[in-house]
Short mmCIF file of C-alpha atoms in Angstrom, two decimals:
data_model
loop_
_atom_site.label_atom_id
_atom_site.label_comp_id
_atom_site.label_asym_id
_atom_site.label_seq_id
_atom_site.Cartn_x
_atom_site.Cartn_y
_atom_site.Cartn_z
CA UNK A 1 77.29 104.37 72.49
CA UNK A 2 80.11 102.22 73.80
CA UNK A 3 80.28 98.54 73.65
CA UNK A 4 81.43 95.45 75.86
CA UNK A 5 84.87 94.16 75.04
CA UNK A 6 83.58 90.50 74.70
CA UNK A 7 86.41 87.68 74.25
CA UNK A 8 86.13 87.63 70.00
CA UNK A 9 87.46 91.11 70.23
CA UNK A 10 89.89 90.63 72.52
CA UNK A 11 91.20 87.45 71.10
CA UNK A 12 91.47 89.34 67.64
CA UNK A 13 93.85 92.18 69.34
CA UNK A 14 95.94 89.11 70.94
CA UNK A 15 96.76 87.72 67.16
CA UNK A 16 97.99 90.70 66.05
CA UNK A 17 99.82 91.69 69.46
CA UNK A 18 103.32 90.28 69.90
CA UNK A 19 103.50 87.16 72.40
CA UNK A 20 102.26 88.04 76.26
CA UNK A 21 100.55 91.24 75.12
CA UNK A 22 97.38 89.43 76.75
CA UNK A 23 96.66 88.41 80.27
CA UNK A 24 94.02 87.80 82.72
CA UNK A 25 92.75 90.50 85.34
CA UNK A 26 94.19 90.09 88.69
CA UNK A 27 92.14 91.88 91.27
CA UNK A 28 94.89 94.34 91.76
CA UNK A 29 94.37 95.46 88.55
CA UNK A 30 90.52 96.70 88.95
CA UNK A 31 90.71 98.04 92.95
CA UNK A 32 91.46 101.31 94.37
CA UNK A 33 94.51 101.09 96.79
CA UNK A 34 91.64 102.40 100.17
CA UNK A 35 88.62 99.63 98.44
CA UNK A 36 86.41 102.56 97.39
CA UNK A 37 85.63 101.50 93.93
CA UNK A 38 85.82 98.01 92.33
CA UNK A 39 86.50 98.23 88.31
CA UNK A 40 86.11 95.53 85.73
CA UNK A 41 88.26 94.57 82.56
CA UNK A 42 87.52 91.94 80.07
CA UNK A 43 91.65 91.79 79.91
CA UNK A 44 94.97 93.35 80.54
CA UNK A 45 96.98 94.37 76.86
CA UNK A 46 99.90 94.90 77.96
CA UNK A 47 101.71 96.67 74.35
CA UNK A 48 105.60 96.44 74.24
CA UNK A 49 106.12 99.56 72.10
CA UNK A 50 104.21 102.32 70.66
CA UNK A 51 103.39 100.91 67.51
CA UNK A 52 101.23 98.11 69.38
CA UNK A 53 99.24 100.82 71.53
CA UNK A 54 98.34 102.50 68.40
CA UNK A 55 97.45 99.29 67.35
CA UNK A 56 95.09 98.38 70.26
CA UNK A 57 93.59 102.28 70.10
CA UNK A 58 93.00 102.38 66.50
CA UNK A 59 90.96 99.03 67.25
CA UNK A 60 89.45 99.83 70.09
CA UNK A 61 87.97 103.45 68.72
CA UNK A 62 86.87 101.44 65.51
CA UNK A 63 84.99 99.46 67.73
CA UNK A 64 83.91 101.87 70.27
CA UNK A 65 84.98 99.79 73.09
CA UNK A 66 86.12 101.70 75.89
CA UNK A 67 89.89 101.95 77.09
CA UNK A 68 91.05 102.46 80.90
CA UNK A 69 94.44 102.70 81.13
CA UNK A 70 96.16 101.57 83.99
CA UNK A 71 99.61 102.34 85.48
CA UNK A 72 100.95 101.25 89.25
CA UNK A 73 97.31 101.04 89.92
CA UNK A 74 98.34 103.78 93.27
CA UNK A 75 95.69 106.24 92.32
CA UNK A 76 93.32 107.53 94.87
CA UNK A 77 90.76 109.38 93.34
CA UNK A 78 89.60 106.42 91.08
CA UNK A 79 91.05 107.31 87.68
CA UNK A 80 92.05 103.61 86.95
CA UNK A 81 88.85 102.03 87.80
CA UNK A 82 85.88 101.68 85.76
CA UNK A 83 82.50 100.34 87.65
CA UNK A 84 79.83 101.18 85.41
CA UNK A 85 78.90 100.78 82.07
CA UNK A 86 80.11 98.72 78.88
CA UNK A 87 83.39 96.36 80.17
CA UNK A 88 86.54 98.15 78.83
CA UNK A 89 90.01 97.00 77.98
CA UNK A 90 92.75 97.69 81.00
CA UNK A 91 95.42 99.00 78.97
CA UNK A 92 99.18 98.44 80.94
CA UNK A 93 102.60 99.71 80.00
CA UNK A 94 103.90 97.25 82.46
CA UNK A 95 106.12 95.87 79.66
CA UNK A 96 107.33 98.90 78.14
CA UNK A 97 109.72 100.37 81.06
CA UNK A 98 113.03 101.07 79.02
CA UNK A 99 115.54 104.26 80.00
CA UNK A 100 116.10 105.32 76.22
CA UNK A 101 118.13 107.94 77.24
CA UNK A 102 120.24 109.41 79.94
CA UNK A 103 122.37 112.59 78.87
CA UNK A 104 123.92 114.28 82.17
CA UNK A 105 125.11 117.28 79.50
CA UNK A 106 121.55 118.48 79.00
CA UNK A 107 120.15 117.12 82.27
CA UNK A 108 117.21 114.69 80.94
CA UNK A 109 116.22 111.21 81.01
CA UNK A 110 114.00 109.69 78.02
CA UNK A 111 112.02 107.14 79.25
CA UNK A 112 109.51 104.44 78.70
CA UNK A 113 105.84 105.09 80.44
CA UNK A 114 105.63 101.73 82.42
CA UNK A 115 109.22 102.75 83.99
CA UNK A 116 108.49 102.76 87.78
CA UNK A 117 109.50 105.75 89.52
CA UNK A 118 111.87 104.01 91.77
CA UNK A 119 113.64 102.72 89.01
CA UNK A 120 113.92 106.05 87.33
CA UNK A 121 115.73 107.54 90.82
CA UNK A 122 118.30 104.61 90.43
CA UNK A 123 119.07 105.00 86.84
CA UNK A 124 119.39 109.13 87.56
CA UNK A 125 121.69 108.54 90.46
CA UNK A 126 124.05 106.16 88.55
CA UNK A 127 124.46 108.85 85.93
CA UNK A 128 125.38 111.58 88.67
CA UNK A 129 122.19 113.42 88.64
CA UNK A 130 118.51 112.74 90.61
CA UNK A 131 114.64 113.13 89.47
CA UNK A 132 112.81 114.96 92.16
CA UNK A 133 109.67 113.47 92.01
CA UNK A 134 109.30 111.67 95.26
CA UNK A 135 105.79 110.28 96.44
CA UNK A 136 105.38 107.25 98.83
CA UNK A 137 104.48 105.10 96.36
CA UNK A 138 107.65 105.30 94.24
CA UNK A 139 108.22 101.64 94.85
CA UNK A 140 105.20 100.87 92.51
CA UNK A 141 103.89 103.87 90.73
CA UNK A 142 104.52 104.36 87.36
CA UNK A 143 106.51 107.76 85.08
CA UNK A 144 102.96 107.28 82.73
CA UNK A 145 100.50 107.54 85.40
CA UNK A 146 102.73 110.39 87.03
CA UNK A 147 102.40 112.47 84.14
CA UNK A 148 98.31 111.94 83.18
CA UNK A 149 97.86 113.20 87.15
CA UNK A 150 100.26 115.35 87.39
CA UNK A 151 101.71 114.20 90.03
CA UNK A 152 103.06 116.58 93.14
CA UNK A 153 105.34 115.09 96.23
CA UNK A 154 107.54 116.64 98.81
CA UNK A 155 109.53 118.30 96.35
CA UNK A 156 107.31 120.94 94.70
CA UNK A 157 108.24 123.92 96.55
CA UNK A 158 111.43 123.40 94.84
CA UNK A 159 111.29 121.69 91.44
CA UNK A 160 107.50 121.64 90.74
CA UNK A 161 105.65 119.03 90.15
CA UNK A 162 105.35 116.43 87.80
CA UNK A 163 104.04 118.85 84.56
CA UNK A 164 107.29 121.30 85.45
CA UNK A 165 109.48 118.11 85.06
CA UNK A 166 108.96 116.69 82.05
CA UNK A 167 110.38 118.88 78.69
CA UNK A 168 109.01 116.36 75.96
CA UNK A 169 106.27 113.63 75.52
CA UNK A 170 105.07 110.87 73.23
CA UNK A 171 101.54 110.00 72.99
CA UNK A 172 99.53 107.86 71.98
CA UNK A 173 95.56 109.93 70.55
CA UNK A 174 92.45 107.93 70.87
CA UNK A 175 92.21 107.12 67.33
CA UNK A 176 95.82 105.62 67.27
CA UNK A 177 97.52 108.72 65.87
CA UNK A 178 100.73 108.68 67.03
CA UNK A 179 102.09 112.16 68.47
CA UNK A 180 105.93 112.56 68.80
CA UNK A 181 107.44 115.00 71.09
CA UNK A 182 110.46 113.42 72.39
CA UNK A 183 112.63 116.75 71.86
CA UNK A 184 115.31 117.47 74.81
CA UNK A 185 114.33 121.63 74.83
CA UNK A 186 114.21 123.86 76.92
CA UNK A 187 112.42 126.42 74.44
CA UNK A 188 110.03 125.05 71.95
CA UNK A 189 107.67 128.00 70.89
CA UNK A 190 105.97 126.37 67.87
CA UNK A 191 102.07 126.08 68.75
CA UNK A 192 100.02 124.33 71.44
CA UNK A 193 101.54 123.02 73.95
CA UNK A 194 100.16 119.08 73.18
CA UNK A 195 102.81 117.82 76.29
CA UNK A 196 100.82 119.91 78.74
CA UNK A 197 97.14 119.30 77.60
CA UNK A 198 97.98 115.46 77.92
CA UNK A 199 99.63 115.98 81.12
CA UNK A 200 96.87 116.09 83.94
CA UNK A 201 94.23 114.36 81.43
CA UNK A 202 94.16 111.23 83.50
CA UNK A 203 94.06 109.24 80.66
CA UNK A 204 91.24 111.17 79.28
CA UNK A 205 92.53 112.07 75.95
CA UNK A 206 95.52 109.13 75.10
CA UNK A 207 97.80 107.59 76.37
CA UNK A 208 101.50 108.41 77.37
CA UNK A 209 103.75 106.25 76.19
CA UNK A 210 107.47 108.22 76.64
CA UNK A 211 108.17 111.34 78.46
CA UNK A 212 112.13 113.37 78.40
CA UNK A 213 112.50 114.20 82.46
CA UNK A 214 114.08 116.83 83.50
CA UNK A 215 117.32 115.84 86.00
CA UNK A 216 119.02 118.26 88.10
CA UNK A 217 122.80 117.43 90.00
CA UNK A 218 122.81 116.26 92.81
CA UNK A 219 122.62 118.63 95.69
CA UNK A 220 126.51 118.42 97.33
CA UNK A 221 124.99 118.73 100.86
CA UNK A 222 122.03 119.01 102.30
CA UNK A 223 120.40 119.24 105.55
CA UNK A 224 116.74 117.81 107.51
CA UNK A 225 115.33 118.85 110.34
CA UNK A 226 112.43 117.77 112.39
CA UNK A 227 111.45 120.89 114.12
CA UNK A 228 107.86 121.69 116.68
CA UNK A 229 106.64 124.39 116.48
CA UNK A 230 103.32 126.69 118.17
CA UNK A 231 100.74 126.46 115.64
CA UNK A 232 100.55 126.52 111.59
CA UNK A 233 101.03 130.54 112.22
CA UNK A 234 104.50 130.06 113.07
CA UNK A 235 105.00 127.38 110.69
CA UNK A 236 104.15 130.20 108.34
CA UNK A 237 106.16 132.55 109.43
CA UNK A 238 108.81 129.75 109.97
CA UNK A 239 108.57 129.42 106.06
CA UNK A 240 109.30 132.96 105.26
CA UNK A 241 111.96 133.10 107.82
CA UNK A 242 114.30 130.08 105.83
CA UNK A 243 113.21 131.17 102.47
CA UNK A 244 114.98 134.52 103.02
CA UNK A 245 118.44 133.08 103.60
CA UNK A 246 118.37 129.13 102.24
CA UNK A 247 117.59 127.17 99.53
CA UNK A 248 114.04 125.00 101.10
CA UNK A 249 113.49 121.76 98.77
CA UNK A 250 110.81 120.39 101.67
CA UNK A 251 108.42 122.02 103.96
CA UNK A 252 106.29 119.58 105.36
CA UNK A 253 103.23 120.48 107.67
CA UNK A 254 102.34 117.50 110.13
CA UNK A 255 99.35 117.02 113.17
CA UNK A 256 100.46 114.71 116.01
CA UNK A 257 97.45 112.38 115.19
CA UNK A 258 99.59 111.61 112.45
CA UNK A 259 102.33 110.24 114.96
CA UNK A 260 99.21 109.16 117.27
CA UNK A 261 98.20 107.07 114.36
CA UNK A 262 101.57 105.57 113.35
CA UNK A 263 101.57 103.93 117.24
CA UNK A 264 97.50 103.15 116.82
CA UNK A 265 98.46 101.32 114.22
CA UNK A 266 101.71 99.41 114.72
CA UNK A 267 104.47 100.82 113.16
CA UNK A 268 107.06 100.93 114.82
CA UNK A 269 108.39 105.00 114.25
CA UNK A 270 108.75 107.59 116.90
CA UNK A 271 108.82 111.15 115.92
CA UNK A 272 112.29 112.58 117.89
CA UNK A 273 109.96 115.44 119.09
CA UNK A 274 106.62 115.34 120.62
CA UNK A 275 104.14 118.68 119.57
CA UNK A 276 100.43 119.23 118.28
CA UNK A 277 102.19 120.47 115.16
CA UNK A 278 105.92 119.55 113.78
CA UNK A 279 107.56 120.58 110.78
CA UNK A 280 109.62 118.74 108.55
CA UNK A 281 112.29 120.43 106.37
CA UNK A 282 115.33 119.93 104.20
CA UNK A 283 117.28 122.64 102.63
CA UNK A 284 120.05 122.63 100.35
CA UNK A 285 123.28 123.39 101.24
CA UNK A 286 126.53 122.42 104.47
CA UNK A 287 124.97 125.16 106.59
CA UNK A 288 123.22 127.43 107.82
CA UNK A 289 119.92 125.79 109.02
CA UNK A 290 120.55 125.43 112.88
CA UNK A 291 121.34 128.98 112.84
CA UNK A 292 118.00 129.85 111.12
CA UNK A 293 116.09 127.78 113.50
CA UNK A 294 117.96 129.85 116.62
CA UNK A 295 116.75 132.82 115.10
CA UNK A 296 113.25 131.21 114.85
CA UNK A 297 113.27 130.03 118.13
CA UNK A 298 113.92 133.79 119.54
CA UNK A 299 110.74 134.42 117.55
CA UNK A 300 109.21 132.13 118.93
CA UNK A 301 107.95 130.67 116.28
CA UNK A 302 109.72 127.01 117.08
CA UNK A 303 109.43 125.50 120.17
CA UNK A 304 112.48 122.87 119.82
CA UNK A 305 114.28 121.10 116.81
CA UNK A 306 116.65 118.22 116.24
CA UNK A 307 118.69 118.18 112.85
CA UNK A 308 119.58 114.74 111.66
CA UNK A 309 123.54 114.35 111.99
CA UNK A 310 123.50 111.74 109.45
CA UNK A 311 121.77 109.68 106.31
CA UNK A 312 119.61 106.93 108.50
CA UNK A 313 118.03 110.11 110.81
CA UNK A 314 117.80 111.46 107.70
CA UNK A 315 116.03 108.59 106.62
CA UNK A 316 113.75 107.93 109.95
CA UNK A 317 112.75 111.63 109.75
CA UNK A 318 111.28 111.28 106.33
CA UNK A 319 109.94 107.24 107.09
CA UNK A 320 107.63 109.61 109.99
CA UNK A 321 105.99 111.57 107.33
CA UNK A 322 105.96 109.12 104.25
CA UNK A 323 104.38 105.60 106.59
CA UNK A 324 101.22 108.25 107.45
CA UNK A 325 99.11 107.79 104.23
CA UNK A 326 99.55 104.04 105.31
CA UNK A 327 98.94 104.06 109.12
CA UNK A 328 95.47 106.68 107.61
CA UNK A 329 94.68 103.38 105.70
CA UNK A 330 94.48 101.06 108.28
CA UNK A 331 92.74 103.26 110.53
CA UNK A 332 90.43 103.79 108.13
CA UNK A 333 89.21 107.85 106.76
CA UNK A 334 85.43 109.12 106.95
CA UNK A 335 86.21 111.07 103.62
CA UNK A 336 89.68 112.12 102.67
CA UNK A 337 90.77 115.40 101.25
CA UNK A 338 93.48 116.17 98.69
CA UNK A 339 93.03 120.05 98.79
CA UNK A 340 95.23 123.51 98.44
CA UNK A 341 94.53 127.28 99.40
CA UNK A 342 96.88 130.12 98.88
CA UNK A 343 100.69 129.15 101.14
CA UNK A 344 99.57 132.68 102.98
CA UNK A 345 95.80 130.95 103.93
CA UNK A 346 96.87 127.37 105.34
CA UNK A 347 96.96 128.68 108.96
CA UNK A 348 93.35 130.43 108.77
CA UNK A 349 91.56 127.51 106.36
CA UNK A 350 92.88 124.72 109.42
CA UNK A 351 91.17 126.89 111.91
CA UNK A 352 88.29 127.36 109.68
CA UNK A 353 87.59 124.10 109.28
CA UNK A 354 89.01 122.99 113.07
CA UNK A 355 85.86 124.94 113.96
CA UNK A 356 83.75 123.56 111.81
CA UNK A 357 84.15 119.91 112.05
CA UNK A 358 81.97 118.28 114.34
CA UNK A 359 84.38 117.61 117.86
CA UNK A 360 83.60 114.00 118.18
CA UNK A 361 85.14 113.13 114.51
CA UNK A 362 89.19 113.09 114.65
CA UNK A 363 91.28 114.66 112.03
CA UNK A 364 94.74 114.44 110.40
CA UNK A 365 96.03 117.01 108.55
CA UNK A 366 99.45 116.87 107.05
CA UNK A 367 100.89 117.99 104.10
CA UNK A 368 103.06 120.02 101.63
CA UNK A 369 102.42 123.31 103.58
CA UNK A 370 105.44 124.96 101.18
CA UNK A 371 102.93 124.30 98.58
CA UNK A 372 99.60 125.18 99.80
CA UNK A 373 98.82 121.60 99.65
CA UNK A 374 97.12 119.99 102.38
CA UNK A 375 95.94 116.33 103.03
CA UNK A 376 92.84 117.10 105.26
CA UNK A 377 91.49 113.71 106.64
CA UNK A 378 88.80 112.99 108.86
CA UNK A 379 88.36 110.05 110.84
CA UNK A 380 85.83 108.16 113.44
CA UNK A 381 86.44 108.06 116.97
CA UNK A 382 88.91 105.76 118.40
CA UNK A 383 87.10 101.87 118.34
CA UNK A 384 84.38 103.32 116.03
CA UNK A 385 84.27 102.38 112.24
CA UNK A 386 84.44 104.37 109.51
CA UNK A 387 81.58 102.44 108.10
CA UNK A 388 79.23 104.10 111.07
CA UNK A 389 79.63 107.22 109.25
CA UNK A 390 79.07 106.23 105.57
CA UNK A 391 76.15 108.52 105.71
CA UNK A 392 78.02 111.56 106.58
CA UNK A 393 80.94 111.43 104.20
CA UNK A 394 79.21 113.31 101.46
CA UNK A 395 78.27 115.88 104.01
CA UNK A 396 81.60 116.18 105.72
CA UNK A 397 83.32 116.44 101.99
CA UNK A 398 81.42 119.36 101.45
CA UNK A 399 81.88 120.98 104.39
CA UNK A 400 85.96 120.77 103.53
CA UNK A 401 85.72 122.00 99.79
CA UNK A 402 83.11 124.64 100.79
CA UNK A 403 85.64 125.99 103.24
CA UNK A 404 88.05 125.64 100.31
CA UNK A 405 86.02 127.09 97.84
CA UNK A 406 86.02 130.50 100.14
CA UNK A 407 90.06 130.23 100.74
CA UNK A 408 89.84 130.37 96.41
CA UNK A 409 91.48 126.97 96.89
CA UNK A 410 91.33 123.29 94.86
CA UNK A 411 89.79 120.25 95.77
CA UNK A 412 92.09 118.40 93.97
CA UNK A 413 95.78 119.80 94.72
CA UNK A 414 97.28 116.53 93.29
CA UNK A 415 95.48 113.47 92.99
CA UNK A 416 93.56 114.65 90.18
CA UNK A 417 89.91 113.96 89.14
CA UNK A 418 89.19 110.69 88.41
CA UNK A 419 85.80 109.41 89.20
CA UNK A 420 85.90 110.12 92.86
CA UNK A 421 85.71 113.97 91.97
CA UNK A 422 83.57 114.18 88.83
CA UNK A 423 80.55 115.77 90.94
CA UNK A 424 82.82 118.09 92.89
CA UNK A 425 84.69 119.95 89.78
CA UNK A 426 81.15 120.11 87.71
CA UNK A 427 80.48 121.88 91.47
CA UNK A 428 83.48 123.77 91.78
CA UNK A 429 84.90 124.09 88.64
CA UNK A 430 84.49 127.44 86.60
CA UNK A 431 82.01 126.90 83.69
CA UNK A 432 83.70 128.44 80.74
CA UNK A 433 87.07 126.59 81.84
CA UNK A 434 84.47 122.83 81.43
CA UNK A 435 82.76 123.94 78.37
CA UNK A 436 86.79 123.90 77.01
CA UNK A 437 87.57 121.06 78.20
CA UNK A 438 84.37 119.43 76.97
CA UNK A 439 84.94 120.30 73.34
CA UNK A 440 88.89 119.25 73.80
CA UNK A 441 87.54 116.53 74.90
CA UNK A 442 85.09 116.03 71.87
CA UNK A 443 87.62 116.79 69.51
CA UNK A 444 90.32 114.26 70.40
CA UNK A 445 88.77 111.88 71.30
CA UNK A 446 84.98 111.99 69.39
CA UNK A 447 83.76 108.23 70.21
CA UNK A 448 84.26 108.61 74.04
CA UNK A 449 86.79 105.43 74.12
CA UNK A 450 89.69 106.77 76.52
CA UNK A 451 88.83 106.37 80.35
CA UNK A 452 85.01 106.84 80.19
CA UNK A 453 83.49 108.29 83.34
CA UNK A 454 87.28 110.46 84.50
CA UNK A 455 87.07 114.01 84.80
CA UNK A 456 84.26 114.32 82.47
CA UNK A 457 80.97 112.82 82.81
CA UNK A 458 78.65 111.38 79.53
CA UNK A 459 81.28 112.75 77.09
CA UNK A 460 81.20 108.75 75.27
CA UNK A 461 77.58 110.17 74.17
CA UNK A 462 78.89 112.93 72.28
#
C-alpha cells in the first residue's frame, strides 16, 4: 500500500534538493482547468535537472509515496489531479525549461520537459524552422505533459501528433533509473520502442524529462480560408476535393453554436461568414485554393468562402476556432466529449447522435474533422445550469461513446485517460490490449508510485 507524504519526508527530499526545489501548493496546482476534480499535494518539487528527479523517484518508490506529476496543469481529463487516497508529491519541471539544442541541418530541437510550448515555437522560428504542435493552450502547456498525452492540435492531418513529432526521449523510471534516448535519428531499429511506450502513459510509468522534436521549414506561403458549407457531407467531400490537388495542414469542422457561444459569452469575434456548419482550412502553398473552392462551389458542396488576404485575417480566422474551448467554459458543458470515428464516418456519427440527443439539450461540435477527431459537447438550455443536469451526465456520456463504440471510434482522440476516463476504457477498451498494459504497468513501475488512479485503476496494490 501507498503512504501519505507527511512533512518529515518531504523536508528530507528538500535537504538533499538544490535551493527552491520545494514550494507550497497553490490551488492552481491541484484543479482541473473546467473545476471537475480538486487534487491534493503535500508539496510542489520542482527538480532542476535529471539527476534530482531520479533523486526524488528513487525516494519516493523507497517509500512508497505516491508521485503525480504535473506540467501546465491544462489537462482535461484529470491526469494531474489526485483526489483520493494517500497525499502524493506534485512533481513540476517548471524549472527545468532549457532548449539544449537547435540544429536546422537535421531539423530537431532538444529540449527540456518544463519548456512551454509557446516558447518552443519562438526558439524554432528564430532558427528558420517551426514545431507544429499547436493547441490553445500553448501559452501555458508544457513539451513534458505534451508528450505523456500525446497531444493532437490543428495540425495532425499534416504532421501528426505529438508521438509522430518527437524522434528521441529521456526519462525518468519509477524507481529512479535513468533512461537516455536523446539520439537525433530518424532510424533506430534496436529493440522496444521505450520513447513510444512512455509517450501517451500520462505519467503512468515515469517521468519525461527531455524529448529531440522534430522541426520542419517553414512553409514559404500559405493560405486560410473560412469557408460554409451544406452539411458535414460536403465538408467531406470538400476534404477529398483539396486533398487531390493541395497540400491541407488544417481542416477544421465547426457548428454555429460555436460562434453563437463566442457572442453568449462576450468575446468580441465575428465569424466573416454566417452557416450551421463552416470550415476552416489552411493549405500550403501561393495558390491554388480559391480555385479549388470554385470547383467546390459548382459541386455544391460550399455555399460561400472568404480567404484571408493577409496575416491578422489570418489570425482572426484561427482566434474564431481557438477562443471556443473558452467561450464552452464559461457557458458551462453537461458532459464533454473528446472522441474520433473513421474521417469517412464523421458525417453519419453527427447525425447519429443529432438524433439521439434529447432536443431540449444544445450541442457544440467542432473539431479536427481532417483527423476524425471531434469535440462533441453538450450543453443546457440557454439560462439553465449545467448543474440541473448533474444527474444526466453519466447517461448522456454514454449515449456519445456508445454511438462511438458502433462508428469503431475512441473516446479519447486526444486528451488521454486520466481519471476522468478510467471507467470508460475498462468499458471500451479491448481486454487483451489492458491485461498488457497492466503487466507493463506492473513491471515498471511494481510499487504503484507514478500517478496512482490514471489510466489504470488499483495497480498501487499490485
Amino acid at each position: 500500500m501507498l503512504n501519505n507524504a507527511d512533512s518529515e519526508f518531504v523536508a528530507g527530499l528538500e535537504a538533499r534538493l538544490s535551493p527552491g526545489a520545494v514550494r507550497a501548493v497553490e490551488p492552481r496546482d491541484v484543479e482541473e482547468p473546467r473545476g471537475l476534480f480538486k487534487g491534493q499535494g503535500a508539496a510542489v518539487l520542482r527538480p532542476s535537472n535529471v539527476a534530482e528527479v531520479a533523486l526524488v523517484l528513487a525516494a519516493c518508490n523507497a517509500a512508497r509515496v505516491p508521485v503525480v506529476p504535473l506540467g501546465g496543469g491544462t489537462g482535461l481529463v484529470g491526469g494531474q489531479v489526485m483526489s483520493e487516497g494517500p497525499v502524493p508529491v506534485l512533481l513540476s519541471l517548471e524549472r527545468m525549461v532549457g532548449i539544449r539544442d537547435i540544429s536546422p541541418e537535421n531539423n530537431t530541437m532538444t529540449v527540456e520537459a518544463g519548456a512551454v510550448l509557446a516558447d518552443i515555437h519562438t526558439a524554432a522560428e528564430g532558427a528558420g524552422r517551426m514545431f507544429p504542435l499547436r493547441l490553445a493552450s500553448e501559452g501555458s502547456c508544457r513539451i513534458g505533459g505534451n508528450l505523456a498525452t500525446n497531444a493532437g492540435g490543428v495540425n495532425v492531418l499534416r504532421y501528426g501528433n505529438a508521438r509522430a513529432l518527437c524522434m528521441g526521449l529521456e526519462a525518468v523510471l519509477a524507481d529512479g533509473t535513468v533512461m537516455g534516448g536523446l539520439k537525433r535519428l530518424r532510424k533506430d531499429n534496436t529493440g522496444y520502442d521505450m520513447r513510444d511506450l512512455i509517450i501517451g502513459s500520462e505519467g503512468s510509468l515515469g517521468v519525461i524529462t527531455a524529448a529531440v522534436l522534430r522541426l520542419y521549414p517553414v512553409p514559404a506561403a500559405r493560405q486560410t480560408g473560412f469557408v460554409a458549407v451544406p452539411n458535414p457531407a460536403a465538408a467531406l467531400a470538400l476534404l477529398h476535393a483539396l486533398q487531390g490537388v493541395l497540400e491541407v495542414t488544417g481542416f477544421e469542422l465547426i457548428h454555429r453554436m460555436g460562434f453563437d457561444f463566442l457572442a453568449e459569452t462576450g468575446f468580441d469575434l465575428r465569424p466573416p461568414l454566417v452557416a450551421d456548419w463552416s470550415v476552416l482550412i489552411e493549405v500550403s502553398g501561393a495558390a491554388g485554393l480559391e480555385e479549388a473552392l470554385a470547383g467546390a462551389m459548382e459541386q455544391g458542396d460550399v455555399l460561400d468562402a472568404v480567404i484571408a488576404q493577409n496575416e491578422a485575417q489570418r489570425a482572426h480566422f484561427w482566434a474564431l476556432r481557438e477562443t471556443i474551448p473558452e467561450a464552452n467554459k464559461r457557458v458551462g458543458s453537461i458532459s464533454s466529449h473528446d472522441i474520433s470515428v473513421p474521417v469517412s464516418d464523421v458525417p453519419a456519427f453527427i447525425a447519429r447522435a443529432e438524433k439521439e440527443m434529447p432536443a431540449a439539450l444544445r450541442v457544440n461540435c467542432f473539431g479536427h474533422m481532417g483527423d476524425g477527431n471531434l469535440h462533441y459537447n453538450i450543453f443546457p438550455p440557454k439560462g439553465k445550469s449545467r448543474d440541473s443536469y448533474a444527474d444526466e451526465r453519466a447517461a448522456i456520456a454514454r449515449l456519445v461513446f456508445d454511438i462511438v463504440a458502433e462508428f469503431g471510434g475512441s473516446f479519447s482522440a486526444e486528451h488521454g485517460v486520466g481519471r476522468l476516463k478510467v471507467d470508460d476504457l475498462e468499458r471500451y477498451g479491448d481486454a487483451g490490449r489492458l491485461t498488457a498494459m497492466r503487466r507493463i504497468k506492473a513491471a515498471l513501475d511494481p510499487a504503484g508510485i507514478m500517478n496512482p488512479g490514471a489510466v489504470l485503476r488499483g495497480c498501487e496494490t499490485l
